[in-house]
Amino acid sequence: MAVIIDGKAVSQRIREEIRQEADALTAKGIHPGLAVIIVGDDPASRIYVNNKKKACAQCGIHSEEFSLSADTTENELLELIHTLNARQDINGILCQLPLPRGFNEDVIINAIDPKKDVDAFHPGNVGGIMLNKYSFLPCTPAGVMELLKAVNTQIAGKRAVVVGRSNIVGKPMALLLLHADATVTICHSKTAGLTQICREADILVAAVGRANFITSDMIKPGAVVIDVGMNRDENGKLCGDVDFAAAEKVASALTPVPGGVGPMTITMLLKNTVTAAKNQIENAGARVARPVGI
Ligand code: NDP
């Protein structure tokens, strides 16, 4: 039977470290701050935002919510982002997606100062991931890497398969595994021979968004299986992309849903916020230290 990778426990351990870092910064007079923008009244977005604010409080991070009505104009939202970009006490800015119809999400993401882009969605930060030179990693793939580390998964030299190629999960996930020296295959809806490809994976990451999509015949015996998916089954119960009961009998380690990748995503957001605070202090220090005339 597979080892169940306890995302809640790993997350809790990392949150304790984040709390210590945040407290140390606060003791120096810099209280890490996250601005959370929500536009409209999407119930799922409301839950995510509340969870993020709660997690900030748990880790000694100051969070400020900006709740805008769905009829806010794009210019008004951009104005708010510019104000937050300029505020010294705000180190991270996140705009909860999806935005209501009529907003151009690319324009909004591009407006966030890359140094405060704690979701790592800004093209500058996305490019940094490609080059393996980054300040922040996107939260979900970074959380998966932490889970792999938590169960001492050997990555270098192994075959990794990522099912899903979204910009926020699949693609950056594949890059992080590649940077860790795995041999990586990315699959998507047009992939031919998916079952066979998945079966070759020592590390299989499912980020598809379809309940029970990964069946036991797609899993190599002994593989480490990470389930990013968050779906509802026919009874409305939260479930992942992997047929958990069947996978448990084949994999060597497996994340549950809920309690696997989910808690890690928010934890990595907190980590990025503290990193942003530290980076901004260092940059300010470097500016102050620069000799006059240069
Ligand atoms: P997207 O819908 O953006 O991407 C889904 C990907 O799955 C696409 O690349 C798509 O391929 C691929 N896909 C769809 N059908 C198939 C198929 N039959 N065979 C192979 N590939 C297929 O989703 P996200 O990446 O945003 O999210 C994926 C899942 O992860 C969702 O359930 C989401 O809720 C969850 N999620 C969980 C998070 C967490 O914290 N736990 C965070 C973020 C997401 P194509 O590109 O060809 O369309």
GROMACS .gro file of C-alpha atoms and ligand atoms in nm, residues 48 140 163-170 187-191 194 206-210 213 227-231 239-241 260-266, ligand 1:
model
   85
   48TYR     CA    1  -1.007   3.097  -0.132
  140THR     CA    2   0.102   2.495  -0.662
  163VAL     CA    3  -0.072   1.547  -1.722
  164GLY     CA    4  -0.197   1.901  -1.792
  165ARG     CA    5  -0.025   2.198  -1.954
  166SER     CA    6  -0.186   2.503  -1.797
  167ASN     CA    7   0.027   2.812  -1.738
  168ILE     CA    8  -0.030   2.801  -1.363
  169VAL     CA    9   0.017   2.430  -1.294
  170GLY     CA   10   0.121   2.193  -1.573
  187CYS     CA   11   0.064   1.537  -2.165
  188HIS     CA   12  -0.256   1.716  -2.263
  189SER     CA   13  -0.593   1.653  -2.423
  190LYS     CA   14  -0.440   1.577  -2.765
  191THR     CA   15  -0.179   1.332  -2.633
  194LEU     CA   16  -0.168   0.860  -2.261
  206ALA     CA   17  -0.207   1.485  -1.248
  207ALA     CA   18  -0.338   1.838  -1.312
  208VAL     CA   19  -0.633   1.775  -1.539
  209GLY     CA   20  -0.948   1.874  -1.355
  210ARG     CA   21  -1.142   1.550  -1.412
  213PHE     CA   22  -0.924   1.039  -1.455
  227ASP     CA   23  -0.286   1.459  -0.744
  228VAL     CA   24  -0.331   1.832  -0.806
  229GLY     CA   25  -0.692   1.804  -0.923
  230MET     CA   26  -0.980   1.948  -0.724
  231ASN     CA   27  -1.310   1.821  -0.850
  239CYS     CA   28  -1.199   1.457  -0.506
  240GLY     CA   29  -0.886   1.468  -0.716
  241ASP     CA   30  -0.793   1.351  -1.064
  260GLY     CA   31  -0.251   1.685  -0.023
  261VAL     CA   32  -0.151   1.959  -0.264
  262GLY     CA   33  -0.427   2.202  -0.160
  263PRO     CA   34  -0.281   2.315   0.176
  264MET     CA   35   0.062   2.351   0.014
  265THR     CA   36  -0.058   2.606  -0.241
  266ILE     CA   37  -0.152   2.860   0.026
  295NDP     P1   38  -0.680   2.375  -1.680
  295NDP     O1   39  -0.822   2.344  -1.713
  295NDP     O2   40  -0.625   2.508  -1.710
  295NDP     O3   41  -0.587   2.265  -1.752
  295NDP     C1   42  -0.623   2.131  -1.757
  295NDP     C2   43  -0.524   2.057  -1.841
  295NDP     O4   44  -0.566   1.922  -1.849
  295NDP     C3   45  -0.514   2.109  -1.986
  295NDP     O5   46  -0.380   2.124  -2.023
  295NDP     C4   47  -0.584   2.004  -2.068
  295NDP     O6   48  -0.528   1.983  -2.197
  295NDP     C5   49  -0.558   1.880  -1.984
  295NDP     N1   50  -0.657   1.778  -2.015
  295NDP     C6   51  -0.792   1.790  -2.020
  295NDP     N2   52  -0.849   1.676  -2.058
  295NDP     C7   53  -0.748   1.589  -2.081
  295NDP     C8   54  -0.743   1.455  -2.127
  295NDP     N3   55  -0.853   1.387  -2.158
  295NDP     N4   56  -0.623   1.397  -2.139
  295NDP     C9   57  -0.509   1.463  -2.107
  295NDP     N5   58  -0.508   1.592  -2.065
  295NDP    C10   59  -0.627   1.653  -2.053
  295NDP     O7   60  -0.667   2.339  -1.525
  295NDP     P2   61  -0.556   2.383  -1.416
  295NDP     O8   62  -0.422   2.343  -1.461
  295NDP     O9   63  -0.582   2.521  -1.374
  295NDP    O10   64  -0.602   2.289  -1.295
  295NDP    C11   65  -0.602   2.148  -1.306
  295NDP    C12   66  -0.670   2.090  -1.184
  295NDP    O11   67  -0.596   2.126  -1.070
  295NDP    C13   68  -0.812   2.142  -1.158
  295NDP    O12   69  -0.888   2.038  -1.099
  295NDP    C14   70  -0.792   2.252  -1.058
  295NDP    O13   71  -0.906   2.274  -0.978
  295NDP    C15   72  -0.679   2.196  -0.977
  295NDP     N6   73  -0.598   2.294  -0.909
  295NDP    C16   74  -0.567   2.267  -0.779
  295NDP    C17   75  -0.489   2.353  -0.708
  295NDP    C18   76  -0.456   2.317  -0.568
  295NDP    O14   77  -0.412   2.402  -0.494
  295NDP     N7   78  -0.475   2.191  -0.528
  295NDP    C19   79  -0.438   2.477  -0.764
  295NDP    C20   80  -0.468   2.493  -0.905
  295NDP    C21   81  -0.546   2.403  -0.973
  295NDP     P3   82  -0.538   2.096  -2.314
  295NDP    O15   83  -0.433   2.196  -2.280
  295NDP    O16   84  -0.508   2.020  -2.438
  295NDP    O17   85  -0.676   2.151  -2.308
   0.00000   0.00000   0.00000
